[in-house]
Structures are given as structure tokens and as C-alpha cells.
Amino acid sequence: MRRSFKILAATAATASLAGAVWTHSWVQTLDKRVSQTFSDGPWDLPSRIYASPFLVHDEIALEETSFFERLARLRYREVQHLPTRRGEFRRLTNGVEIFLRGFPYPRKPVPHRRLRIDTVDGTVTRMVDWQSGDRVYVAELEPELLASVGEAHWQQRRLVSLAEVPPRFVNAILTSEDRRFYSHYGVDPRGIARAIVANLTGGKRQGGSTITQQLVKNLFLTPERAIRRKIPEAFLAVVTERRYSKNQILEAYLNEVYLGQDGRRAIHGIWEASHFYFARAPNELSLAEAALLTGLIPAPNKYSPHRHPERARKVRDRVLRQMAEVGSITQGEFARAVSEPIETTPPRIERVRAPYFTEYVRRRASALYPTIDLKRNGYELFTTLDSSAQKVAAAVLQNGLEQIQQRYPKIGERKDDLQAALIAIHPQSGAIVAMVGGRSYGKSQFNRAVQARRQPGSVFKPIVFLAAFEKSRTWPTPITPATMLDDTPFEWHYDRRTWRPQNYADTYLGPVSARRALELSLNSATARLAADVGLGPIRATALALGIDRELPALPSLSLGAVEVSPLEVAEVYASIANGGVHIDPRALRKVLSPNGELIEAHPPTVSRAISPETAFLVTHILQGVIESGTGRGARERGFVAAAAGKTGTTNDGRDAWFAGFTPNLVAVVWVGYDDGEPLGLTGAQAALPIWTDFMKQASAGRPATKFSPPSGLTMVEIDPATGRRAGSRCPRTILEAFPVGQEPIAPCEIHDSWF
Amino acid sequence: MTLGSEKKRRRPRHDTLARHIAAMALTASTAAFIVGCPEGRTRRPSLIAPPTPPPIARAPAPTISPRGVERPPSLVPPFAVASIAQGSSPTLVTAAQLSDQARRELEGGEAARAIEHLEQAIQVDANAPYPFYYLADVYLRRDRAGEALVFAKRAVELASRGGYPIEWIAHSHVVRGRALAQLGDRDEARQAFLLAIEVDPANLPARAAIQRLQEPRQNDARPNDAR
């Protein structure tokens, strides 16, 4: 008996020891897991990509610039009273009152402000800060979120510190979820006992989990409701409590807690939830709003205020009642809060989609900062994109392609294959304001605006004229827009070979002014000009303007026989629009760290490509393309702003282009098939309508601007038929730009001659 | 005594033993847990501190950091708003306001924000000379004289179109001269400063700049030192 007892005792001791060793090792494992998770950062924080902030200033037409649409996307709430809370606005007969939200900015955040915007016929005439009475000249709407890098995680979270959460909000959560949070050790036996009793006695089902248990469950365990999950949960909770302080745990909980669903996107943390339900930061929430969010914690979708406002009201009132019971709030506060209606912002506001652009930005950022994990590290990338221009670009491109397919049934046969790209740049800053790289990002992620290499055809021709005007400035007889060129069949002999450019439809005009040659896109006259100037200056000019590749020294270059991307074409035209100054196109404006520190700003990189006089001469001719040349379709479609542009069509209509600009906006449109099969359409037929629709809408509501000649030019009335100074009998005259000293002196001989 | 009562009699010994074993195991496990659980071994400052990103290494960069060492402004730039003539277009006034804001930010060392405001000013009115003037100044302070010259020429060209006070035109010439001087084109720089004085004889920075240009350069003064 004694022996068996000894054996039993030894076995027990061994078992105890083994159990102790195993438990010790298990706890060590849990501890390692907890500390590892928190030291690595418990969450992946996707970096966010923002559009450019919208500027409101005098002479902006609110409706036409999509001001109210932007407000809706930013989840401003329209109210009928004087806006008293951030994110509210009221429409007036002649204006808007708005309580603008501020937004973070390194060192000095952009402050929130109350603004009264006076309008006449919808156009801003004056803005006043209605608190200080100060005149305001410019106001910024906060930048719109375009995308998060790594959205495949389908989780959104922005971290808040405990200090940023109002104590009342914290009290609501503690009262509702874990009243003894500050006194237990991660597991609350009283809470468990209460839950067991409630569950056994058939009372309302209760969970005995503490906040710490909820946190570790969400971070480390599966959501199954089983006892075998409860044990590790309890151990993990205790381990976490022993390693971290109560406030640290609470802070983590506030950022982890699941609070609903926005489509496929899970809403985690109170910052996301505050913005999702109320479009406000947690510290801007009212007591009732904070109580509502707290009430959602047990079952966010069941109590969703968007789908079940009545249920939401009940849980909100329950939380408020509990707060009143424990003395967190007074009876008066309770009464006021429960009388508040449930008001949330709409559940889903369609974001402006810019997938090609955001991918372009992500690649740029990854190339610039190879050590940053954009999917995990929560950086903020501020870009140059104008969200409304982007929305317009995507819509007009889709619409334009559909119209082409309807109008030309043969193209309709290859319906999904027809592709297009659109890129728009602000010429004075190089800011990319819109980018669409194809008709469907879902079907093809190939960004044709940036990655496609296509022949530009005639959109290249302005480079020939720029080179000619620039180079010939020192010649005895400089080439000007009035210089007469020979548009007849022509051969260019080089390297024992012969190149014979042909005009469209093999039609030749004979003597024609340089202006008319470019307006009508005459191949033969342009090639002759290129032969006079030489390929060297043409290549140098193209490189200076923004073509970023080796150009062949072949005569056909003068007619655009080189492969370039739409972005490069846009760069070239932006340089012309910017008075000859080339600016590197930019998509990134600045990058902020998760702590809001400025990592890097990206100011423009500029260089002088051509003289402002030469740039204006070509701009002036390209205006003629739109007024009476191959681009006159723009006017026929109702685009009335001052604009310049050029069509481009390659052999058999493989590529259809239109590149053009107003003083403030450059846009390039390409249409074609990826496999290079002929489209059979000209740039004017396929690309110009898309360009026109884009420019009309993207420029709408902004002050009209004109092209201004630089001081070194003079405007002279000439006879376009002769290129000479116009006389009183000339049947038709035009105002032509000339560098001072190069203007024609002699009057027109044909019409002013008596004979 | 029934079998059952015998069992009943024996059970306490087994129960006691089992309880002892369980108690020992629990005690040992708890002790192990307490020992194994490392209280406050390494307390982190905050659980929600974002994951520490690796040091940011930048790929060879085509752009510049806005927080690089910058030289202080060498002249007091003119106030854009003060130069606004009565009846100017609202967009010009707005561009001037934004440029003045940028000027204040430049003085406060917030170059990045200043550049953003200058870009906004250009966006509002691309024909306003003020933002180009200040951009030239910003780029000069960063030793990017070539780009500064581009902006300075634009500022001069726009200011010369009329409607701007002579002080402003003169200052635009001065910033152009400074860019040229930084590029080493002393003759052209001198011409620019002279032009500034011609436009506005009271322009002191231009006079001072000419004075500096006339001082012999160190390399000129001691041409043989390197030998």
C-alpha cells in the first residue's frame, strides 16, 4: 500500500512538474506572441493616397466646379440651420455657409473655420470668416481619400491615442463593456460569474469577457465561441495585463474594436467608426453619438444605425442609461442625449476612382522610398490629382469609346479591345490632374497613359515648327508663321535612301503659310520645313520639351515616326502652354509619416526648353487648329474657351490622338488597339470628341483665361494668302504674331496692287 | 455494509490523493505561470504606436528635400498684396494673397508649405508675377539657380506687362540678377541689377548687389595660389 502510494505520489509529482514545465513554456510562448505582435505593430496600416485639396476662391462657379459633389464625397452634412459643427453647410439663396473641417499638416495644421461664401449666379464673389469677419481669399477643402495601398486587406484603421478620445467616450465604453477594467487582472471572475448566472437562469445572454479578453481574442484567436478558446483567451489576457499598462491596453482596444462594415471594408477602431458613421473625429462627437458607437460594440451590424436606426437608438439609450446609473453623466445630460435624433452620414459615398493613377503613385513612391512598406506603415501620400477632373476623365473616356463603337459598327465588333488613355496636366506646375490608363482597370492594369509606346503621328509636328522658329531666329530671313512653304510632293534623300512623305488623301496645296501647314497638318510642307531646319534641332527640341528617349535621326521623325507615351506628349504640350518652360510632370506632392511628419515635398523641377516667344508662336497657330483647322470639331461640340491643340493620326489609323490645352490645362487623348491593328479613324474622329468633352467639363466654372503674348512679340494684321502686311483691299486678314523685328514690312502686293 | 458503502469508504482516500495531485499540479502550474509571465519586463510606451518603420532610405532622387539646409533670404521680398492696384482682377488679388502667405511661411522656415501656396497662386492666376518671384527666391536659397532663373525671368516678363508698381518690377530684376550671379554670369547679373536701378533708383538690394559684384573675387585676387 505504502509502495503504491509512493508510486502514485511520484507520478503526481512528475505530472505536476511536467505540467509546470509545460505551462511555463506555454506561457512563455504566449508572452512571446503578445510582445512580438505588439512590437511589430498589431495592425497593418495601409498607406493612404489623397487627391489635391480643392481651392475655393473668387470667380469660381460652385455648381460647375462640382463643389457640392465634393462636399458630398467629403461627407459634409447639409443642414437647414446655421452650421454649428464641423462638416456642416447650409445653402443660401446667394451663397453658402459652411463649417470647414481643418486637416492635419506638418507643424501647423490647416484650421477649421466658419465661412460664408457669397455668390452671384452661383459664382463666388466674396468669402468672409463669419466669426472674425475677416475677408478670406482662398479656402481649402480637405483632400479626398483616393485609395489605400493594400486595400486587399479590406480593413481600414487609423490610430488614435487615448488622449485624443474624450473621457466621456471612454467612460461610455468602460461602463458598457467592462466596469471593473481598472481593478481586474485581465480576467474578471465576478463578471464571469454574473454571465454564467444570467445565462443559466435564462436571463439575457451576457458575455463575461473583459476589454483585455476582447482585445486578445480579436488579435490572436478565432471568433468561435468554445471553452477551448476561452482558456487561452484568459491566459493571453493575463499575460497582456502583466506586460502592458491598463491605459495601453485600453488604447489598443479603442483602435482594434470592430464597429461595422462598409461593403467589403471592415470598420475597425473608433477613429474609423466616428468618420464612417458621423464624418467626424472622435473628439468631435456628441455624448449621444459616442454612446451610439459604444452600443454598437456587441453586434455592430445588428444595431447598425444605417440599416436599423430604431435598434441603434435602443442600444444608444441603454448605454446612456447605464452611464447615468453609475454617475458618469447627470440626469439632465441623459435627458438631452436621449432626445437627440439618430443622424448619421450616408453609409457609402462613392469615392472617385483613379486606379491607374493610384497605382502609378504607388510605384513612384516605392521607387523613391524603397525601404517603406506602404502596405503596413501607414504613410500619407498627397498627390496632385483633381478628383473632379478625374471623375470627368473616366466618364468621358467611357462615353467616348461607346460612341465610337456605335457610330462605326466595324469597330463595335472588337468592342472590348478598343482602348484609350487620357492624361491631363496643369502646365505651370507639372501637376498631373487626371489620368485614365484604359477603359477598365479590372480587365487590364496596363496603364496606357504612361506605359504605352505609340507613334504620335502629327501631334509631333509642332515640335518641328518650334525647332524651325527657334533655330531660324538668327537666320537672315527667319521663319515665322507667315513664311510661305511649298506643299507639293517631295523627296528627302538620306543615307542613299529616299523618303517620300505623302499628304492625307494625296492632296497638295502648293504654296501655303507655315501657319496653314500646321493648322491643316500638311505632311509634305512639314517635311520640307524639317529638311530645312535639320533633324538635329528637332531632336534636341523634342528632348528639351519632354520626350524622354533616344530619337531616330530619320526624316520620318518629322511626321512623328517614333514611339512615345501619352504622358510624354502631354509633357511636350505642357511645355508649350507654359511659355517654353519644361516642368517634370508630378503626381506626388508630399509624403507624411504616420506621425504626421513631412518626409518629403516634391516641388516642381523646371528648365527652359524654348523661348517664350517661340512657344507663343506655336500656341497661336495651334489656336488656329481649333478655330479653323483639323481640330475645329472642338468648337462644333461647343467648347468656347481659348484653346490650342493638334490632331494626330498614324498610318491606317492605328493611333488616333488629340493633344491640346487652355492656358491652365493640358490634356492628351489616345485611342487605338493594344495590338496595333488599324482603327481606321483619324484623331479628329476618335480622340478629339473625348478631349473636347473633358476640357469642357474640367474647365467649367473657372475664370476664363486667354493666351497672352510675351513682351518680345508683336501682333500684326496680315493677309494669310501672301503672308504680307494686310492692306485695305485684302479680302481676308488675320492677326499674326511675330518676334519684334521679324514682322513683315511690305504690304500685300496682290490685293493692294492697282494692276 | 454494502459494496456501495465500501466504495464510499474507500473513495475519500482516492479523492484526497486526486485532490492532492490536482492541487500540486495547479500550484506548480500557477507558480510556473507566475514565473513564466514576465511582468513589465519591457513596457512599451504605447501599444498603438504605429509599427516602427525602417529608416527611410531614398532612392537616387530627382527632387529635393524641402527641409534641407537653406540659406536665409538675402533681401526683403516685396509684399505682393501691397502692390495690388485698384481694380485688379479677383484672381490676381487671390494670387497676391497666397503669395504673401507663402512669404510669411518662408520667413517662418516653412518652405514646403510656402511652395504649395505658391503653386496654388499659380493655379488661381498663372499670369500673376508674384508666385514666380517667390519661387525664384526659394530655388535660389536652395542653390538651384538654373531653375530660379527660369522663374525669375517669368516674374520679370509678367511684371513688365504693365499694371504693377515699379518696386515690384525692380525686385523681379534683382532676383533674376541674383540667379545669374549664382550661375556665374556676372555680366548679365550686373545688367539685371542695373535694370532694376533704372526702373527704381531707390532699389537698395540692387545697389548692394552691384557693389558685391565689383568686389574682386577670391580666385581673381589670388590667381597663383593654387600652384
Tab-separated table of N, CA and C in Angstrom, chain A residues 407-514:
chain	number	residue	atom	x	y	z
A	407	ARG	N	-21.073	54.479	-83.574
A	407	ARG	CA	-21.030	55.179	-84.852
A	407	ARG	C	-20.320	54.366	-85.925
A	408	TYR	N	-19.349	53.589	-85.540
A	408	TYR	CA	-18.581	52.808	-86.508
A	408	TYR	C	-18.752	51.324	-86.169
A	409	PRO	N	-19.735	50.668	-86.794
A	409	PRO	CA	-20.081	49.281	-86.423
A	409	PRO	C	-18.913	48.310	-86.534
A	410	LYS	N	-17.995	48.569	-87.466
A	410	LYS	CA	-16.867	47.654	-87.629
A	410	LYS	C	-16.009	47.627	-86.347
A	411	ILE	N	-15.893	48.797	-85.757
A	411	ILE	CA	-15.118	48.863	-84.510
A	411	ILE	C	-15.886	48.161	-83.398
A	412	GLY	N	-17.210	48.249	-83.475
A	412	GLY	CA	-18.042	47.605	-82.465
A	412	GLY	C	-17.830	46.113	-82.378
A	413	GLU	N	-17.347	45.512	-83.495
A	413	GLU	CA	-17.107	44.069	-83.480
A	413	GLU	C	-15.998	43.684	-82.498
A	414	ARG	N	-15.038	44.576	-82.343
A	414	ARG	CA	-13.961	44.302	-81.366
A	414	ARG	C	-14.181	45.187	-80.136
A	415	LYS	N	-15.391	45.085	-79.645
A	415	LYS	CA	-15.871	46.020	-78.637
A	415	LYS	C	-14.916	46.221	-77.454
A	416	ASP	N	-14.550	45.102	-76.818
A	416	ASP	CA	-13.763	45.240	-75.589
A	416	ASP	C	-12.301	45.571	-75.846
A	417	ASP	N	-11.881	45.402	-77.100
A	417	ASP	CA	-10.466	45.606	-77.385
A	417	ASP	C	-10.113	47.072	-77.604
A	418	LEU	N	-11.106	47.863	-77.975
A	418	LEU	CA	-10.799	49.267	-78.244
A	418	LEU	C	-10.383	49.935	-76.936
A	419	GLN	N	-9.238	50.581	-76.992
A	419	GLN	CA	-8.692	51.169	-75.777
A	419	GLN	C	-8.461	52.653	-75.949
A	420	ALA	N	-8.270	53.328	-74.846
A	420	ALA	CA	-7.987	54.764	-74.881
A	420	ALA	C	-7.239	55.133	-73.615
A	421	ALA	N	-6.599	56.277	-73.663
A	421	ALA	CA	-5.930	56.811	-72.476
A	421	ALA	C	-6.113	58.317	-72.478
A	422	LEU	N	-6.186	58.865	-71.293
A	422	LEU	CA	-6.307	60.331	-71.161
A	422	LEU	C	-5.405	60.761	-70.016
A	423	ILE	N	-4.653	61.794	-70.275
A	423	ILE	CA	-3.847	62.369	-69.193
A	423	ILE	C	-3.957	63.875	-69.255
A	424	ALA	N	-4.110	64.487	-68.085
A	424	ALA	CA	-4.243	65.949	-68.021
A	424	ALA	C	-3.234	66.495	-67.020
A	425	ILE	N	-2.628	67.616	-67.409
A	425	ILE	CA	-1.550	68.219	-66.601
A	425	ILE	C	-1.812	69.708	-66.445
A	426	HIS	N	-1.512	70.216	-65.269
A	426	HIS	CA	-1.520	71.666	-65.080
A	426	HIS	C	-0.168	72.180	-65.559
A	427	PRO	N	-0.148	72.991	-66.625
A	427	PRO	CA	1.152	73.261	-67.270
A	427	PRO	C	2.117	74.078	-66.422
A	428	GLN	N	1.609	74.936	-65.557
A	428	GLN	CA	2.523	75.801	-64.802
A	428	GLN	C	3.160	75.106	-63.604
A	429	SER	N	2.614	73.990	-63.195
A	429	SER	CA	3.208	73.301	-62.043
A	429	SER	C	3.617	71.868	-62.366
A	430	GLY	N	3.206	71.366	-63.524
A	430	GLY	CA	3.507	69.977	-63.868
A	430	GLY	C	2.625	68.980	-63.128
A	431	ALA	N	1.635	69.477	-62.410
A	431	ALA	CA	0.768	68.591	-61.619
A	431	ALA	C	-0.112	67.757	-62.541
A	432	ILE	N	-0.080	66.449	-62.354
A	432	ILE	CA	-0.980	65.566	-63.109
A	432	ILE	C	-2.341	65.656	-62.434
A	433	VAL	N	-3.331	66.177	-63.150
A	433	VAL	CA	-4.638	66.392	-62.520
A	433	VAL	C	-5.634	65.280	-62.856
A	434	ALA	N	-5.370	64.532	-63.916
A	434	ALA	CA	-6.257	63.407	-64.231
A	434	ALA	C	-5.458	62.382	-65.035
A	435	MET	N	-5.770	61.122	-64.821
A	435	MET	CA	-5.079	60.062	-65.555
A	435	MET	C	-6.007	58.852	-65.667
A	436	VAL	N	-6.283	58.465	-66.891
A	436	VAL	CA	-7.036	57.230	-67.119
A	436	VAL	C	-6.204	56.399	-68.091
A	437	GLY	N	-5.824	55.216	-67.650
A	437	GLY	CA	-4.890	54.429	-68.454
A	437	GLY	C	-5.532	53.361	-69.312
A	438	GLY	N	-6.846	53.310	-69.349
A	438	GLY	CA	-7.528	52.312	-70.160
A	438	GLY	C	-9.001	52.300	-69.827
A	439	ARG	N	-9.752	51.464	-70.539
A	439	ARG	CA	-11.200	51.538	-70.325
A	439	ARG	C	-11.648	50.751	-69.105
A	440	SER	N	-10.855	49.803	-68.647
A	440	SER	CA	-11.245	49.059	-67.448
A	440	SER	C	-10.007	48.560	-66.724
A	441	TYR	N	-9.790	49.070	-65.539
A	441	TYR	CA	-8.629	48.640	-64.756
A	441	TYR	C	-8.802	47.190	-64.324
A	442	GLY	N	-10.063	46.794	-64.122
A	442	GLY	CA	-10.328	45.423	-63.702
A	442	GLY	C	-9.864	44.425	-64.755
A	443	LYS	N	-10.035	44.799	-66.022
A	443	LYS	CA	-9.680	43.870	-67.100
A	443	LYS	C	-8.227	44.003	-67.534
A	444	SER	N	-7.693	45.193	-67.448
A	444	SER	CA	-6.311	45.392	-67.881
A	444	SER	C	-5.670	46.483	-67.045
A	445	GLN	N	-4.616	46.107	-66.338
A	445	GLN	CA	-3.933	47.080	-65.480
A	445	GLN	C	-2.818	47.814	-66.221
A	446	PHE	N	-2.678	47.515	-67.503
A	446	PHE	CA	-1.651	48.188	-68.308
A	446	PHE	C	-2.045	49.663	-68.456
A	447	ASN	N	-1.195	50.523	-67.927
A	447	ASN	CA	-1.523	51.952	-67.918
A	447	ASN	C	-1.054	52.593	-69.226
A	448	ARG	N	-1.981	52.706	-70.148
A	448	ARG	CA	-1.614	53.224	-71.467
A	448	ARG	C	-1.181	54.685	-71.432
A	449	ALA	N	-1.611	55.422	-70.448
A	449	ALA	CA	-1.218	56.825	-70.360
A	449	ALA	C	0.275	56.963	-70.083
A	450	VAL	N	0.847	55.966	-69.445
A	450	VAL	CA	2.246	56.058	-69.030
A	450	VAL	C	3.105	54.997	-69.708
A	451	GLN	N	2.559	53.794	-69.804
A	451	GLN	CA	3.390	52.677	-70.258
A	451	GLN	C	3.307	52.402	-71.756
A	452	ALA	N	2.237	52.847	-72.401
A	452	ALA	CA	2.090	52.545	-73.832
A	452	ALA	C	3.147	53.295	-74.637
A	453	ARG	N	3.645	52.672	-75.665
A	453	ARG	CA	4.583	53.314	-76.586
A	453	ARG	C	3.923	53.313	-77.959
A	454	ARG	N	3.475	54.450	-78.380
A	454	ARG	CA	2.740	54.545	-79.642
A	454	ARG	C	3.318	55.680	-80.481
A	455	GLN	N	3.128	55.558	-81.786
A	455	GLN	CA	3.597	56.641	-82.653
A	455	GLN	C	2.661	57.843	-82.513
A	456	PRO	N	3.215	59.021	-82.318
A	456	PRO	CA	2.346	60.187	-82.110
A	456	PRO	C	1.789	60.781	-83.404
A	457	GLY	N	2.372	60.414	-84.542
A	457	GLY	CA	1.893	60.985	-85.798
A	457	GLY	C	1.992	62.504	-85.769
A	458	SER	N	0.934	63.143	-86.203
A	458	SER	CA	1.000	64.596	-86.391
A	458	SER	C	1.036	65.393	-85.098
A	459	VAL	N	0.739	64.801	-83.962
A	459	VAL	CA	0.879	65.594	-82.738
A	459	VAL	C	2.348	65.936	-82.492
A	460	PHE	N	3.233	65.286	-83.242
A	460	PHE	CA	4.656	65.600	-83.132
A	460	PHE	C	5.020	66.870	-83.917
A	461	LYS	N	4.191	67.205	-84.916
A	461	LYS	CA	4.571	68.283	-85.849
A	461	LYS	C	4.879	69.628	-85.170
A	462	PRO	N	4.157	70.024	-84.134
A	462	PRO	CA	4.515	71.317	-83.519
A	462	PRO	C	5.981	71.395	-83.096
A	463	ILE	N	6.570	70.239	-82.790
A	463	ILE	CA	7.984	70.248	-82.393
A	463	ILE	C	8.841	70.701	-83.569
A	464	VAL	N	8.466	70.278	-84.772
A	464	VAL	CA	9.207	70.683	-85.972
A	464	VAL	C	9.119	72.203	-86.142
A	465	PHE	N	7.930	72.741	-85.946
A	465	PHE	CA	7.746	74.181	-86.121
A	465	PHE	C	8.449	74.967	-85.014
A	466	LEU	N	8.418	74.429	-83.801
A	466	LEU	CA	9.139	75.091	-82.695
A	466	LEU	C	10.628	75.148	-83.012
A	467	ALA	N	11.154	74.009	-83.461
A	467	ALA	CA	12.580	73.970	-83.785
A	467	ALA	C	12.896	74.943	-84.917
A	468	ALA	N	11.999	75.014	-85.889
A	468	ALA	CA	12.228	75.901	-87.037
A	468	ALA	C	12.211	77.368	-86.603
A	469	PHE	N	11.207	77.748	-85.829
A	469	PHE	CA	11.134	79.148	-85.383
A	469	PHE	C	12.334	79.505	-84.508
A	470	GLU	N	12.687	78.573	-83.625
A	470	GLU	CA	13.758	78.863	-82.673
A	470	GLU	C	15.108	78.959	-83.376
A	471	LYS	N	15.356	77.978	-84.250
A	471	LYS	CA	16.676	77.940	-84.882
A	471	LYS	C	16.848	79.089	-85.880
A	472	SER	N	15.757	79.418	-86.560
A	472	SER	CA	15.900	80.409	-87.637
A	472	SER	C	15.902	81.847	-87.134
A	473	ARG	N	15.825	82.022	-85.824
A	473	ARG	CA	15.805	83.401	-85.296
A	473	ARG	C	17.062	84.161	-85.696
A	474	THR	N	18.151	83.425	-85.890
A	474	THR	CA	19.410	84.088	-86.244
A	474	THR	C	19.662	84.075	-87.752
A	475	TRP	N	18.752	83.488	-88.502
A	475	TRP	CA	18.934	83.453	-89.948
A	475	TRP	C	18.618	84.830	-90.530
A	476	PRO	N	19.156	85.114	-91.714
A	476	PRO	CA	18.829	86.407	-92.344
A	476	PRO	C	17.324	86.557	-92.565
A	477	THR	N	16.691	85.457	-92.975
A	477	THR	CA	15.233	85.510	-93.127
A	477	THR	C	14.624	84.471	-92.191
A	478	PRO	N	14.283	84.875	-90.985
A	478	PRO	CA	13.757	83.904	-90.026
A	478	PRO	C	12.421	83.336	-90.496
A	479	ILE	N	12.183	82.114	-90.092
A	479	ILE	CA	10.880	81.505	-90.397
A	479	ILE	C	9.876	81.997	-89.370
A	480	THR	N	8.759	82.431	-89.845
A	480	THR	CA	7.677	82.902	-88.972
A	480	THR	C	6.399	82.153	-89.383
A	481	PRO	N	5.334	82.328	-88.629
A	481	PRO	CA	4.080	81.671	-89.035
A	481	PRO	C	3.588	82.129	-90.404
A	482	ALA	N	4.065	83.308	-90.856
A	482	ALA	CA	3.611	83.811	-92.153
A	482	ALA	C	4.510	83.371	-93.306
A	483	THR	N	5.600	82.726	-92.983
A	483	THR	CA	6.517	82.274	-94.041
A	483	THR	C	5.795	81.292	-94.959
A	484	MET	N	5.983	81.482	-96.261
A	484	MET	CA	5.300	80.597	-97.214
A	484	MET	C	6.137	79.332	-97.430
A	485	LEU	N	5.491	78.200	-97.289
A	485	LEU	CA	6.147	76.905	-97.510
A	485	LEU	C	5.576	76.281	-98.778
A	486	ASP	N	6.306	75.281	-99.263
A	486	ASP	CA	5.885	74.626	-100.504
A	486	ASP	C	5.240	73.285	-100.156
A	487	ASP	N	3.967	73.196	-100.383
A	487	ASP	CA	3.283	71.930	-100.110
A	487	ASP	C	3.032	71.198	-101.420
A	488	THR	N	4.091	70.585	-101.916
A	488	THR	CA	3.995	69.767	-103.131
A	488	THR	C	4.736	68.458	-102.861
A	489	PRO	N	4.502	67.426	-103.697
A	489	PRO	CA	5.212	66.160	-103.459
A	489	PRO	C	6.721	66.388	-103.348
A	490	PHE	N	7.329	65.633	-102.469
A	490	PHE	CA	8.690	65.954	-102.061
A	490	PHE	C	9.451	64.680	-101.719
A	491	GLU	N	10.743	64.699	-102.029
A	491	GLU	CA	11.583	63.541	-101.690
A	491	GLU	C	12.716	63.991	-100.795
A	492	TRP	N	12.993	63.200	-99.814
A	492	TRP	CA	14.100	63.510	-98.886
A	492	TRP	C	15.122	62.383	-99.039
A	493	HIS	N	16.275	62.724	-99.552
A	493	HIS	CA	17.318	61.717	-99.760
A	493	HIS	C	18.255	61.689	-98.557
A	494	TYR	N	18.479	60.502	-98.047
A	494	TYR	CA	19.381	60.371	-96.901
A	494	TYR	C	19.966	58.966	-96.916
A	495	ASP	N	21.201	58.836	-96.504
A	495	ASP	CA	21.873	57.522	-96.416
A	495	ASP	C	21.583	56.633	-97.629
A	496	ARG	N	21.628	57.217	-98.792
A	496	ARG	CA	21.363	56.503	-100.048
A	496	ARG	C	19.931	55.960	-100.114
A	497	ARG	N	19.115	56.534	-99.327
A	497	ARG	CA	17.707	56.118	-99.379
A	497	ARG	C	16.845	57.340	-99.673
A	498	THR	N	15.623	57.077	-100.022
A	498	THR	CA	14.710	58.178	-100.357
A	498	THR	C	13.423	58.013	-99.558
A	499	TRP	N	13.020	59.137	-98.988
A	499	TRP	CA	11.747	59.118	-98.223
A	499	TRP	C	10.777	60.072	-98.909
A	500	ARG	N	9.579	59.589	-99.168
A	500	ARG	CA	8.571	60.408	-99.862
A	500	ARG	C	7.337	60.567	-98.976
A	501	PRO	N	7.284	61.659	-98.237
A	501	PRO	CA	6.085	61.863	-97.410
A	501	PRO	C	4.877	62.172	-98.281
A	502	GLN	N	3.733	61.705	-97.867
A	502	GLN	CA	2.506	61.957	-98.624
A	502	GLN	C	1.496	62.687	-97.761
A	503	ASN	N	0.769	63.557	-98.378
A	503	ASN	CA	-0.313	64.235	-97.659
A	503	ASN	C	-1.512	63.316	-97.512
A	504	TYR	N	-2.378	63.643	-96.596
A	504	TYR	CA	-3.630	62.915	-96.408
A	504	TYR	C	-4.408	62.992	-97.716
A	505	ALA	N	-4.886	61.894	-98.193
A	505	ALA	CA	-5.643	61.784	-99.450
A	505	ALA	C	-4.814	62.233	-100.652
A	506	ASP	N	-3.504	62.289	-100.470
A	506	ASP	CA	-2.596	62.655	-101.566
A	506	ASP	C	-2.972	64.000	-102.202
A	507	THR	N	-3.423	64.916	-101.382
A	507	THR	CA	-3.825	66.241	-101.863
A	507	THR	C	-2.792	67.266	-101.405
A	508	TYR	N	-2.382	68.149	-102.318
A	508	TYR	CA	-1.330	69.122	-102.010
A	508	TYR	C	-1.843	70.529	-102.296
A	509	LEU	N	-1.447	71.468	-101.456
A	509	LEU	CA	-1.990	72.833	-101.581
A	509	LEU	C	-1.043	73.807	-102.270
A	510	GLY	N	0.153	73.372	-102.588
A	510	GLY	CA	1.102	74.290	-103.209
A	510	GLY	C	1.650	75.255	-102.185
A	511	PRO	N	1.780	76.546	-102.542
A	511	PRO	CA	2.323	77.490	-101.558
A	511	PRO	C	1.325	77.691	-100.412
A	512	VAL	N	1.842	77.587	-99.242
A	512	VAL	CA	0.967	77.668	-98.070
A	512	VAL	C	1.784	78.249	-96.911
A	513	SER	N	1.148	79.042	-96.073
A	513	SER	CA	1.886	79.630	-94.948
A	513	SER	C	2.228	78.546	-93.930
A	514	ALA	N	3.259	78.822	-93.141
A	514	ALA	CA	3.636	77.862	-92.097
A	514	ALA	C	2.444	77.627	-91.175
